[in-house]
Coordinates of C-alpha atoms in Angstrom, one line a residue:
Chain A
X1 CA 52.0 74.3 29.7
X2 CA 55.5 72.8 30.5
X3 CA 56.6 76.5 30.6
X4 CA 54.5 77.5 33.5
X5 CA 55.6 74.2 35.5
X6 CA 59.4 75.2 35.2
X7 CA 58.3 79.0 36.3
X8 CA 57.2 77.6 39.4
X9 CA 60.8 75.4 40.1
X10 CA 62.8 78.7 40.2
X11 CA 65.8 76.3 40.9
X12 CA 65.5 74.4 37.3
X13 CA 67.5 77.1 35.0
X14 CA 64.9 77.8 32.7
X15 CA 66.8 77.2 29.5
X16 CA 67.5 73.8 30.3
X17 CA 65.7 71.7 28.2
X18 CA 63.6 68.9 30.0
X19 CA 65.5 66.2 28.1
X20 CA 67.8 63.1 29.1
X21 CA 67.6 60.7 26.2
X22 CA 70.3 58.1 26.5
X23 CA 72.4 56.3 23.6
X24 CA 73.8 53.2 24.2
X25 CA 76.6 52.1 21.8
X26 CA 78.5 48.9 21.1
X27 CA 78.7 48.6 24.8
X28 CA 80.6 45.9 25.8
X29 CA 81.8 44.9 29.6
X30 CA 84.3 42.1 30.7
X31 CA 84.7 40.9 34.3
X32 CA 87.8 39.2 35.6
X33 CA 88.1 36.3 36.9
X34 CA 92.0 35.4 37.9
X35 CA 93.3 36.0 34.6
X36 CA 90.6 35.2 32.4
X37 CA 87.8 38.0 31.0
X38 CA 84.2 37.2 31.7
X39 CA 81.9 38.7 29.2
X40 CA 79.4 39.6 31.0
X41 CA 77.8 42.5 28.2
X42 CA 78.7 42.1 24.8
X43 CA 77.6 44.6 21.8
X44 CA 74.3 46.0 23.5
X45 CA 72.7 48.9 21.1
X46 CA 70.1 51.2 22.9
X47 CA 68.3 54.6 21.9
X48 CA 66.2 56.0 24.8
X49 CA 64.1 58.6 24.2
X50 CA 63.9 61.5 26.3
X51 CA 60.9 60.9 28.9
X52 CA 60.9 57.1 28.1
X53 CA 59.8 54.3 30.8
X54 CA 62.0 51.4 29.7
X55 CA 61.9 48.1 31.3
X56 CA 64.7 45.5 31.1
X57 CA 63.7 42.2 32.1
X58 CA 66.2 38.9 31.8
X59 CA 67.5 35.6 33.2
X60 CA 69.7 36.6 36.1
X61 CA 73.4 36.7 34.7
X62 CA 72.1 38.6 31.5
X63 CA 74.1 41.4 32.7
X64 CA 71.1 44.2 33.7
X65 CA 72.0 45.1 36.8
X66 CA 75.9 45.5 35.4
X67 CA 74.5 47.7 32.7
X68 CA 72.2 49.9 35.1
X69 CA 75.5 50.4 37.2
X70 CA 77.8 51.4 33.9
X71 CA 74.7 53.9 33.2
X72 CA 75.1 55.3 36.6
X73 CA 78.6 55.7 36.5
X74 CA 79.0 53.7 39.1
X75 CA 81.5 51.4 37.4
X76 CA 83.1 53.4 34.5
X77 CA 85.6 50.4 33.0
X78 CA 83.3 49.6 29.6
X79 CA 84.3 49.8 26.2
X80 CA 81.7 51.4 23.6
X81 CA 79.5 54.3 24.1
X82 CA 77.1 55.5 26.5
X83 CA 75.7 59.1 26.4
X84 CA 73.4 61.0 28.4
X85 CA 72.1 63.8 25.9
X86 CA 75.3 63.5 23.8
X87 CA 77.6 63.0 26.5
X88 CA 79.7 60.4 27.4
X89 CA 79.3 58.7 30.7
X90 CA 82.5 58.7 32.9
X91 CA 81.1 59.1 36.8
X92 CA 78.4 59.6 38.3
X93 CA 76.3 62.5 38.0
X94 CA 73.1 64.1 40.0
X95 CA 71.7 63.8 36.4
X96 CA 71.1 60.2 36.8
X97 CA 69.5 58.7 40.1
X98 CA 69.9 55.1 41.0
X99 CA 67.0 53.5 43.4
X100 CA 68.2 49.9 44.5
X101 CA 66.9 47.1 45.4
X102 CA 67.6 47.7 48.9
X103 CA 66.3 51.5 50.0
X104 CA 69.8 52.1 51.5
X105 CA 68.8 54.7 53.3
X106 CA 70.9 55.5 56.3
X107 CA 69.9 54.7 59.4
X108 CA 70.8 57.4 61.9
X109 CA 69.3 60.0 59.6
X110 CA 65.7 60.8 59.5
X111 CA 63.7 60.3 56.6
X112 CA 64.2 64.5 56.1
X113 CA 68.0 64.5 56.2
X114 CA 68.3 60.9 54.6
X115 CA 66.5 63.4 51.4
X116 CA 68.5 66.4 52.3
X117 CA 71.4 64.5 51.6
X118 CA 71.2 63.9 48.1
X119 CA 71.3 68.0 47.6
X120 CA 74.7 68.2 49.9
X121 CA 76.5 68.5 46.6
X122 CA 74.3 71.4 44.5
X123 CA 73.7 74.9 44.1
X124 CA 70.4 75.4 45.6
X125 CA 70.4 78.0 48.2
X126 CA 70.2 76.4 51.7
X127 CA 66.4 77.7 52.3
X128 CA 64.7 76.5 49.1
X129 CA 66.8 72.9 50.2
X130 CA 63.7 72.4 53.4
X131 CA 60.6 73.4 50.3
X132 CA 62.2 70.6 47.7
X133 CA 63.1 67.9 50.4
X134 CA 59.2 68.6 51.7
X135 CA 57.7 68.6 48.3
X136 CA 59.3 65.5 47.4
X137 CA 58.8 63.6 50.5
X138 CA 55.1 64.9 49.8
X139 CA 55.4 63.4 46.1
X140 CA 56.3 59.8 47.2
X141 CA 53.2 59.9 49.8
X142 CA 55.2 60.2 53.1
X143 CA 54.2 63.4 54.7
X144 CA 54.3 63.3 58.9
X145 CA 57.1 60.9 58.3
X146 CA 59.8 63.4 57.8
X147 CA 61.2 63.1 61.4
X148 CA 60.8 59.0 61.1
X149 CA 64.2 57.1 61.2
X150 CA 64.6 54.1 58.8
X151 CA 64.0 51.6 60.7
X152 CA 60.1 52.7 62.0
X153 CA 59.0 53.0 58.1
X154 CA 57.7 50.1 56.2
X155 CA 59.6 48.2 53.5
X156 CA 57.2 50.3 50.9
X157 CA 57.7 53.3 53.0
X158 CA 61.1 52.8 52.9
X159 CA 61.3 52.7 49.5
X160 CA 59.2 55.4 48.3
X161 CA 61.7 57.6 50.7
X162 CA 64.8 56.0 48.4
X163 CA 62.5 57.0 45.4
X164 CA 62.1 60.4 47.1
X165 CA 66.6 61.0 47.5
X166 CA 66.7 59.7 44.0
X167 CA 64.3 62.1 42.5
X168 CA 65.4 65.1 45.0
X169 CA 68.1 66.8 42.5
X170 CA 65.7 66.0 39.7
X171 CA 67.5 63.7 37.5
X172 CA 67.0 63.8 33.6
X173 CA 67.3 59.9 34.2
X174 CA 66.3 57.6 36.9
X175 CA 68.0 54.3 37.0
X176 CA 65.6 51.3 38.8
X177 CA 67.9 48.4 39.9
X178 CA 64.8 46.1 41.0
X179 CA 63.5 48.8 43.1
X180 CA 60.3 46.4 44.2
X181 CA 62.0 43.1 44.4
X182 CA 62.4 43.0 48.2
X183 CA 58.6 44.2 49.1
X184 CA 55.2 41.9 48.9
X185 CA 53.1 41.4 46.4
X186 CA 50.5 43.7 47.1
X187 CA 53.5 46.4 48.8
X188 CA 54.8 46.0 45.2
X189 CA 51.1 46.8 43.4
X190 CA 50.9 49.9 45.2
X191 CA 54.5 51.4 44.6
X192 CA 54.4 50.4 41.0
X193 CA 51.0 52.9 40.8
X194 CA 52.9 55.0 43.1
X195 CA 55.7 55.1 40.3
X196 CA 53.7 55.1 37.5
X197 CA 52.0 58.6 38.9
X198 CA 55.5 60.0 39.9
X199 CA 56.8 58.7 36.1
X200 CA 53.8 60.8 34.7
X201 CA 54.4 64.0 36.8
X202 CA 57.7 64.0 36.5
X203 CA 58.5 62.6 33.3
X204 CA 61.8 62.0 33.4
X205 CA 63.2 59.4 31.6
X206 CA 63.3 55.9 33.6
X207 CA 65.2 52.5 33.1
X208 CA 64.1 50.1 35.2
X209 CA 65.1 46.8 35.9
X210 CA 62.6 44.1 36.9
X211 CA 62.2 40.4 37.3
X212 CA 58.9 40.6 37.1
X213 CA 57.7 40.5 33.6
X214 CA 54.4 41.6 34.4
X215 CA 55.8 45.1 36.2
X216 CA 57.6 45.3 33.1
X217 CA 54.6 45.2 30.5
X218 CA 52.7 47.3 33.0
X219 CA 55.4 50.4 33.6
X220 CA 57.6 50.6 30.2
X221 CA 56.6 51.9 27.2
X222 CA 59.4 49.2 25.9
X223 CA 60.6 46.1 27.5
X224 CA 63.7 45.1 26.5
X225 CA 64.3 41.0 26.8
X226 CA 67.6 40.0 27.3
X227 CA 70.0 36.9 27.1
X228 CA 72.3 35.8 29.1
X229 CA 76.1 34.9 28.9
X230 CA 77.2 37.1 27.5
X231 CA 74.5 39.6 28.2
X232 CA 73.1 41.1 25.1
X233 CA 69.8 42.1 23.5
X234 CA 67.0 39.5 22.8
X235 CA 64.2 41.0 21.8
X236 CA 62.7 44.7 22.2
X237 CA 58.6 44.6 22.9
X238 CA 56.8 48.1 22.1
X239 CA 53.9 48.2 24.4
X240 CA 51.7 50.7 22.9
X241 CA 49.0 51.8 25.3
X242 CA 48.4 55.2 26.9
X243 CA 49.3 55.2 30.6
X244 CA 48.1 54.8 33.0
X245 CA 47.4 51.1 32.3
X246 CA 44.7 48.7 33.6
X247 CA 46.2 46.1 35.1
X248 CA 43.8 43.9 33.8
X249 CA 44.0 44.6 29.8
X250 CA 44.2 41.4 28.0
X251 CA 46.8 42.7 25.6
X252 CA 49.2 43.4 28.9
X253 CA 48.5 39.9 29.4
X254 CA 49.2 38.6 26.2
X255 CA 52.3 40.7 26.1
X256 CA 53.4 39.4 29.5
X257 CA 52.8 36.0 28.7
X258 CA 54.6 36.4 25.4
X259 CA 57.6 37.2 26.8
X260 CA 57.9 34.9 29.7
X261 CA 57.2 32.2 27.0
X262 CA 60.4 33.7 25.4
X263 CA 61.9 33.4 28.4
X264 CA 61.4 30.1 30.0
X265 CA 61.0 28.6 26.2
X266 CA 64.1 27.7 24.1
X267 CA 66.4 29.8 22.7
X268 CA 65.5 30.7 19.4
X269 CA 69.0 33.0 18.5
X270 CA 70.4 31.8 15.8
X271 CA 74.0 33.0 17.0
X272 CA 74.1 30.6 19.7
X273 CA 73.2 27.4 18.2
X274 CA 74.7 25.2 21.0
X275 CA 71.6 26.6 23.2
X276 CA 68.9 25.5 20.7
X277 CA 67.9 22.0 20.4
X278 CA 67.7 19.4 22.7
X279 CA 69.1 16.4 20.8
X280 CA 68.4 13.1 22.2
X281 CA 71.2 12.1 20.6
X282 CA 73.3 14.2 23.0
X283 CA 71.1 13.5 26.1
X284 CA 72.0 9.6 25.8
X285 CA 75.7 10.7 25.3
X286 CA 75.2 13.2 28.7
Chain B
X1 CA 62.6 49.4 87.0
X2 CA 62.4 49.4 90.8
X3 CA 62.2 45.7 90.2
X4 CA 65.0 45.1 88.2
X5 CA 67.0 47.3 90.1
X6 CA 66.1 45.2 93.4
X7 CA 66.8 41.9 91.6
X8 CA 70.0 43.4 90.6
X9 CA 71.3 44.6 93.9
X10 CA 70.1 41.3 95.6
X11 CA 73.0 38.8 95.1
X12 CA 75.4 42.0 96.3
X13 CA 73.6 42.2 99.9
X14 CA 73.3 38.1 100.1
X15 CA 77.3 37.9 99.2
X16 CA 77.8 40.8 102.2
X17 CA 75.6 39.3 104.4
X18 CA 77.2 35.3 104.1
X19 CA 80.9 37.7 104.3
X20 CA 79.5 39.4 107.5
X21 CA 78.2 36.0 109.1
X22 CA 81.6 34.2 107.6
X23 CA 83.9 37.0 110.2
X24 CA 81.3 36.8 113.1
X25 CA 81.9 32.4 112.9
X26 CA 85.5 33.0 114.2
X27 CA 86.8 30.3 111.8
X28 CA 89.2 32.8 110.2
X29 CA 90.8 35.4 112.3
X30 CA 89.4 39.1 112.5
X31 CA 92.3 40.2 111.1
X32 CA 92.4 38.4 107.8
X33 CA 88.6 38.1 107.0
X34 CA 87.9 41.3 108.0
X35 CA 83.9 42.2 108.4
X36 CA 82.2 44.4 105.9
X37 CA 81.1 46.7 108.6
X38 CA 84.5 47.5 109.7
X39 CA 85.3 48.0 105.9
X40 CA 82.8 50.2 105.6
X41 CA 84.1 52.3 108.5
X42 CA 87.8 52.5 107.3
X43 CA 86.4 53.8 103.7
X44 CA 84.0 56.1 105.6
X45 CA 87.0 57.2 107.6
X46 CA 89.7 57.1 104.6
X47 CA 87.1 59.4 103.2
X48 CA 86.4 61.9 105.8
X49 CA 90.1 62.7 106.4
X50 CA 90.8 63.1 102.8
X51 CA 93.1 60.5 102.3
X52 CA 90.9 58.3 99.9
X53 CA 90.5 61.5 97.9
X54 CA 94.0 62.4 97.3
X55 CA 94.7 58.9 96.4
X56 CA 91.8 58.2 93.7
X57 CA 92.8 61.9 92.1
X58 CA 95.9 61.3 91.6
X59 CA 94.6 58.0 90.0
X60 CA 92.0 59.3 88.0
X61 CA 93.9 61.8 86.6
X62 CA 96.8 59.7 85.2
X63 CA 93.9 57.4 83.8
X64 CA 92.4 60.7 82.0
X65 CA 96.2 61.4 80.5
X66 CA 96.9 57.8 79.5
X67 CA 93.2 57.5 78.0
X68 CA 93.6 60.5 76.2
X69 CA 96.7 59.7 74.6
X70 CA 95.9 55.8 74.0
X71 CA 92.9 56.5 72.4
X72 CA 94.2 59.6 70.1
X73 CA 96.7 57.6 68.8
X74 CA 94.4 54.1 68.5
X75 CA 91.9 56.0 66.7
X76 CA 94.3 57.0 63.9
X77 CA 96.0 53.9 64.1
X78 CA 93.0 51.9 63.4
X79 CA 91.5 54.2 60.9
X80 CA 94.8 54.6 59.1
X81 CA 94.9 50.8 58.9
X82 CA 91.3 50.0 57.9
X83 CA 91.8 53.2 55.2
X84 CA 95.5 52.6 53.9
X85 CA 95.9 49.1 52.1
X86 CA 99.6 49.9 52.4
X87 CA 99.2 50.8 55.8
X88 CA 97.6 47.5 56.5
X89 CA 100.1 45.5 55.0
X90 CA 103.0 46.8 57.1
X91 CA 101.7 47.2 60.7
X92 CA 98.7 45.0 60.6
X93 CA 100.8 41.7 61.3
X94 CA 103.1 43.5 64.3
X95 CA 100.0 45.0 65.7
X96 CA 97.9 41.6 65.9
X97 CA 101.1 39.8 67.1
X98 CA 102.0 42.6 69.7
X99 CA 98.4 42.5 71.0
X100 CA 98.3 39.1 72.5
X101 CA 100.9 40.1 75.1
X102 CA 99.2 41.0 78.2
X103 CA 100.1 45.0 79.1
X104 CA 100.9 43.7 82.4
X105 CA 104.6 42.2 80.7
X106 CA 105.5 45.4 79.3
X107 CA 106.1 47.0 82.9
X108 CA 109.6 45.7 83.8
X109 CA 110.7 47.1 80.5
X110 CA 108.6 50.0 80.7
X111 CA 110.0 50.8 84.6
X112 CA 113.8 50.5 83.0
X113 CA 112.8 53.0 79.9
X114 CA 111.0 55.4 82.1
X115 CA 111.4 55.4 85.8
X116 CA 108.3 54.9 88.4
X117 CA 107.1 58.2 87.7
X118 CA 103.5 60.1 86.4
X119 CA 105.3 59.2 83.3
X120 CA 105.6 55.6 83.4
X121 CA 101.6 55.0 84.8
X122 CA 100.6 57.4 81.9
X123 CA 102.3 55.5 79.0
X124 CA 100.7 52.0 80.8
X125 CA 97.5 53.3 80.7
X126 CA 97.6 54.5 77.2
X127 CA 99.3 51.2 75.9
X128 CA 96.5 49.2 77.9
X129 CA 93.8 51.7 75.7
X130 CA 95.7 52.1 72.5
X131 CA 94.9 48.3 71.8
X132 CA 92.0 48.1 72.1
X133 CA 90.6 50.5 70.5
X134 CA 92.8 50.8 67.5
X135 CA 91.5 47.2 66.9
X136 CA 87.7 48.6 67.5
X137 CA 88.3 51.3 65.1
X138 CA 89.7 49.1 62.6
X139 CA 86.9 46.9 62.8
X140 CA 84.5 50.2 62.6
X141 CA 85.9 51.6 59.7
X142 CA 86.5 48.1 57.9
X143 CA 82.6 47.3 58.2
X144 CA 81.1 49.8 56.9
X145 CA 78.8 48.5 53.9
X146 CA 80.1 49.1 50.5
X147 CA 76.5 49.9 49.6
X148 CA 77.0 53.4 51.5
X149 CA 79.8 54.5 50.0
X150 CA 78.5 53.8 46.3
X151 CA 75.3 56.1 47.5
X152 CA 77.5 58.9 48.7
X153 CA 79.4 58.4 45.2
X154 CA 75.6 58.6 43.5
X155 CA 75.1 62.0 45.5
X156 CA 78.6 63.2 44.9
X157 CA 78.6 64.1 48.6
X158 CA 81.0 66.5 49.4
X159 CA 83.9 65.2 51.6
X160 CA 83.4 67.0 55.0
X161 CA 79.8 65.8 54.6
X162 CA 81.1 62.4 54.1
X163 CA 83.2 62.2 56.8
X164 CA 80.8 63.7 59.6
X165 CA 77.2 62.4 58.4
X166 CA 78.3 59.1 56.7
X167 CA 81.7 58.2 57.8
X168 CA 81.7 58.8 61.7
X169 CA 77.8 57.7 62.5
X170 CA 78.9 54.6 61.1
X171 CA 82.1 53.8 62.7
X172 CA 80.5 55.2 65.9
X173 CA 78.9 52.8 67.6
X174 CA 81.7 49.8 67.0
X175 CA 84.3 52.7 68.3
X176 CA 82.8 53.4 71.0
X177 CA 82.9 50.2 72.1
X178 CA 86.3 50.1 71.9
X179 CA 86.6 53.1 74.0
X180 CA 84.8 52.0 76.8
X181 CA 86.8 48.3 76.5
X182 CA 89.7 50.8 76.6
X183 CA 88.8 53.1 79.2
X184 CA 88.1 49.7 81.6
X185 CA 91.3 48.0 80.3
X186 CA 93.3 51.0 81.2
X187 CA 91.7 51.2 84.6
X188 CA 92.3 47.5 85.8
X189 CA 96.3 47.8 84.4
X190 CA 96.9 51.2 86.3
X191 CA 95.9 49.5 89.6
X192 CA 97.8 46.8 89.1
X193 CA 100.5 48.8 88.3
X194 CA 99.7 51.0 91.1
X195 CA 100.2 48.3 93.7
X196 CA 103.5 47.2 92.0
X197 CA 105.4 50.6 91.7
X198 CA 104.0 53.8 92.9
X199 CA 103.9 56.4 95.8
X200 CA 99.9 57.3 95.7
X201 CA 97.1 56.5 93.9
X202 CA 94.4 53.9 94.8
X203 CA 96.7 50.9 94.5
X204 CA 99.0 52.1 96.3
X205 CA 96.8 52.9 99.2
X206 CA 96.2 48.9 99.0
X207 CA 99.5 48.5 99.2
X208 CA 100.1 49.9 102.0
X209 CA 97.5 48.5 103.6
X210 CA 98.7 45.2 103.2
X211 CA 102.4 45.9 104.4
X212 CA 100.7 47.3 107.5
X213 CA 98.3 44.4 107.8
X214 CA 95.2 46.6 107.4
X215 CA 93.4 44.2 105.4
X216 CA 90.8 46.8 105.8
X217 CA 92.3 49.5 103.8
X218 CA 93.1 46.7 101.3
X219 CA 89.8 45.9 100.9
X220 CA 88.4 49.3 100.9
X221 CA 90.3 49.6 98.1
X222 CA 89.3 47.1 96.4
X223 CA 85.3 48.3 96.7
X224 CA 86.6 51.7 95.4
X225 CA 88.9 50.6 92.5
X226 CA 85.5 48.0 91.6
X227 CA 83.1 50.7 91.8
X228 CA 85.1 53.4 89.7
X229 CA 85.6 50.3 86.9
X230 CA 81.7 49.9 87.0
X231 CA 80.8 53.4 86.9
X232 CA 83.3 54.0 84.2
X233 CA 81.6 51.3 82.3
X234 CA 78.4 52.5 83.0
X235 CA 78.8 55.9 81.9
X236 CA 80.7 55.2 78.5
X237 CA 77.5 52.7 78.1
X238 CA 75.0 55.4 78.2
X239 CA 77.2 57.3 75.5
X240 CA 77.0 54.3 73.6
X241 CA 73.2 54.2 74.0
X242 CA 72.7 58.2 73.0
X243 CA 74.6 57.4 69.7
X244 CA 72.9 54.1 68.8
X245 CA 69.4 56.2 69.5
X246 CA 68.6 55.1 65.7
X247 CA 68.8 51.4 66.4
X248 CA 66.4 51.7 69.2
X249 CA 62.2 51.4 68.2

């Protein structure tokens, strides 16, 4: 079955293996402040499989968007390990897409060339180029748009055409820096069934960062909770249900509420005691 | 559009017609407020015989060679300084100092280093236009968002691509700003410097005029060197316009 799907991408090779499984490994990242080192990741351990939906949810300052960026190779001053399939990260890559928050899509280019950009820098023959842009601006809904500028879509719009660059040069991973946090509630419904269908067909593996837990339980096959200063790994949720998911499934609930308890609630890590309690002892001192 | 056209030309006619009825009072003498309609008549006349012609070629074209050259040079200047922190560092503070000083007090100097020759309008021209727009370009180059740059990094975009679909689109609009501040700037100082030291062009005709009392020819001049400013202005506008189509809904 997957066979046939590759013979009809004659641009894929067809020995490549559909794979991008990422390993994250003792990663640890510093900022600098003046002279003084900010940890803003320490020690984070990650296996993604290949074809994974992982979401990453967290106070702001855990560090998740810093992490999505060292993935991407946007920032390549870490120490530790990450590798893509086996190899280690240094640059960015067309093998891993990054959607953003914002759509950044520029603004004198039509929705077409904003697309057509993203394969500037590959080997695919100038004709097939017009096919992929129009099947993936086809993909992400937008079809009759193609001659639009940026500024006549939609904030969703807009987005599904950043989701339609990132995907253009098929990535083995797509990176999600809070891809839905600057639309509407119900703009933000309908992409996240938007990417939960492109996630399916595509099935590439996806990192996603969210702030909103319930995006998280409903999209990832694993949510991983983290804490902040330094950043580092709370808590990993499994959510174990076929996609796609009913919104309304009480487990998804029970899940979601779960972890927003964990993270409004106390700290419960026993390596950073000081966060624990609240003694009144120390709130008559304060 | 007919209506906004109207209720822009309005005030024009109004200030000709109180300038018309100000000559006819005879409270200033004919020669020295001279009426619009006899204006009219010396530029039709300085027109018909050629003279207003030769004069505003000659000026034109030395505005052409000094814009030219002023604006090569701001153009790399700016973009040198808004790419090159080194760059930066050692001319930014000469060229925000040197800036201030109105083009207009470069001229003695400038008449001692080069003579009243084509030369000597040419490099006022281009020092008027170099300022300008090297800051322009500066400012251009300087503002465009880090956010684009880290997508053409994602894409691994290809340099020439870079420069032509990401670079230049955004630097254009702020640039050509500059350019048209440039081209207008350039205009005004060659007059001036036209009626101080030359032996044609439009401000010279002026010049003339006035030695000669023909307050008339002085002021047809005046119309001429206001409209060519205007139209100038105009025309780098709609430029502006066709490169900013994007912005537009």
């Amino acid at each position: 079955m997957t066979l046939h799907t590759r013979i009809d991408t004659p641009h894929v090779p067809i020995d490549t293996p559909a794979n991008g499984a990422l390993t994250i490994a003792n990663l640890s990242k510093d900022f600098r402040i003046g002279r003084e080192a900010l940890p803003v990741l320490d020690r984070i351990d990650l296996d993604i499989r290949a074809g994974e939906f992982v979401s990453i949810v967290g106070p702001s300052g855990c560090g998740k968007s810093t992490l999505v960026r060292l993935i991407a190779g946007l920032d390549t001053d870490y120490a530790g390990e990450i590798r893509l399939d086996g190899k280690r990260i240094a640059g960015t890559s067309l093998d891993r897409g990054l959607i953003f928050q914002d759509h950044r899509l520029f603004p004198w280019l039509t929705l077409e060339e904003n697309v057509g950009l993203a394969l500037l820098n590959t080997d695919i023959p100038k004709p097939q180029r017009a096919r992929i842009v129009a099947e993936h601006i086809a993909l992400v809904n937008l079809t009759g748009f193609e001659q639009a500028y940026p500024h006549q879509l939609s904030g969703g719009m807009a987005q599904r055409a950043a989701i339609a660059r990132a995907l253009v040069t098929e990535p083995k991973l797509l990176l999600l820096d809070e891809p839905l946090g600057a639309l509407d509630a119900l703009t933000r419904v309908h992409v996240q069934r938007e990417l939960q269908r492109i996630w399916l067909t595509q099935r590439s593996t996806m990192v996603m960062v969210t702030h909103d837990v319930e995006e998280a339980v409903f999209l990832g096959d694993r949510v991983i909770v983290m804490d902040a200063k330094p950043g580092r790994i709370r808590r990993i949720v499994d959510i174990d249900l076929p996609h796609p998911r009913d919104r309304s499934s009480p487990i998804l609930h029970r899940l979601r509420d779960e972890i927003l308890a964990e993270l409004t609630g106390p700290q419960v890590d026993s390596q950073a005691p000081e966060n624990l309690v609240h003694l009144p002892v120390r709130e008559v001192r304060a | 559009m007919i209506r906004r056209f109207a209720q822009g030309i309005a005030p024009l006619l109004a200030l000709l017609l109180a300038w018309q009825l100000a000559s006819a009072s005879g409270v200033f003498p004919a020669q020295v407020l001279v009426p619009p309609s006899e204006v009219a008549a010396t530029l039709a006349r300085l027109w018909q015989d050629g003279e207003l012609g030769d004069h505003l070629g000659t000026s034109l074209f030395r505005l052409v060679f000094g814009f030219l050259t002023g604006a090569a040079i701001g153009l790399a200047f700016g973009a040198a300084m808004a790419l090159s922190k080194l760059f930066e560092t050692l001319f930014a503070p000469v060229f925000q100092a040197v800036r201030q000083v109105p083009v207009l007090a470069f001229i003695p100097m400038l008449v001692l280093l080069l003579g009243i020759e084509e030369r000597f309008k040419i490099v006022v021209v281009a020092v008027a236009v170099f300022f300008p727009v090297a800051l322009a370009t500066f400012d251009g180059v300087k503002g465009i968002p880090k956010a684009w740059f880290e997508v053409a990094r994602l894409y691994r975009t290809p340099p020439l691509p870079f420069i032509t679909r990401i670079l230049l689109p955004a630097a254009v609009p702020p640039v050509l700003t500059g350019l048209r501040l440039g081209l207008t700037r350039g205009w005004l100082v060659l007059v001036a410097c036209e009626l101080l030291a030359a032996d044609s062009g439009i401000g010279q005709m002026m010049e003339m005029g006035r030695q000669m009392f023909r307050i008339d020819v002085v002021l047809a001049g005046v119309f001429v060197s206001g409209l060519v400013g205007f139209g100038l202005d105009r025309s780098v506008k709609l430029v502006e316009r066709r490169f900013a189509r994007w912005k537009e809904a």
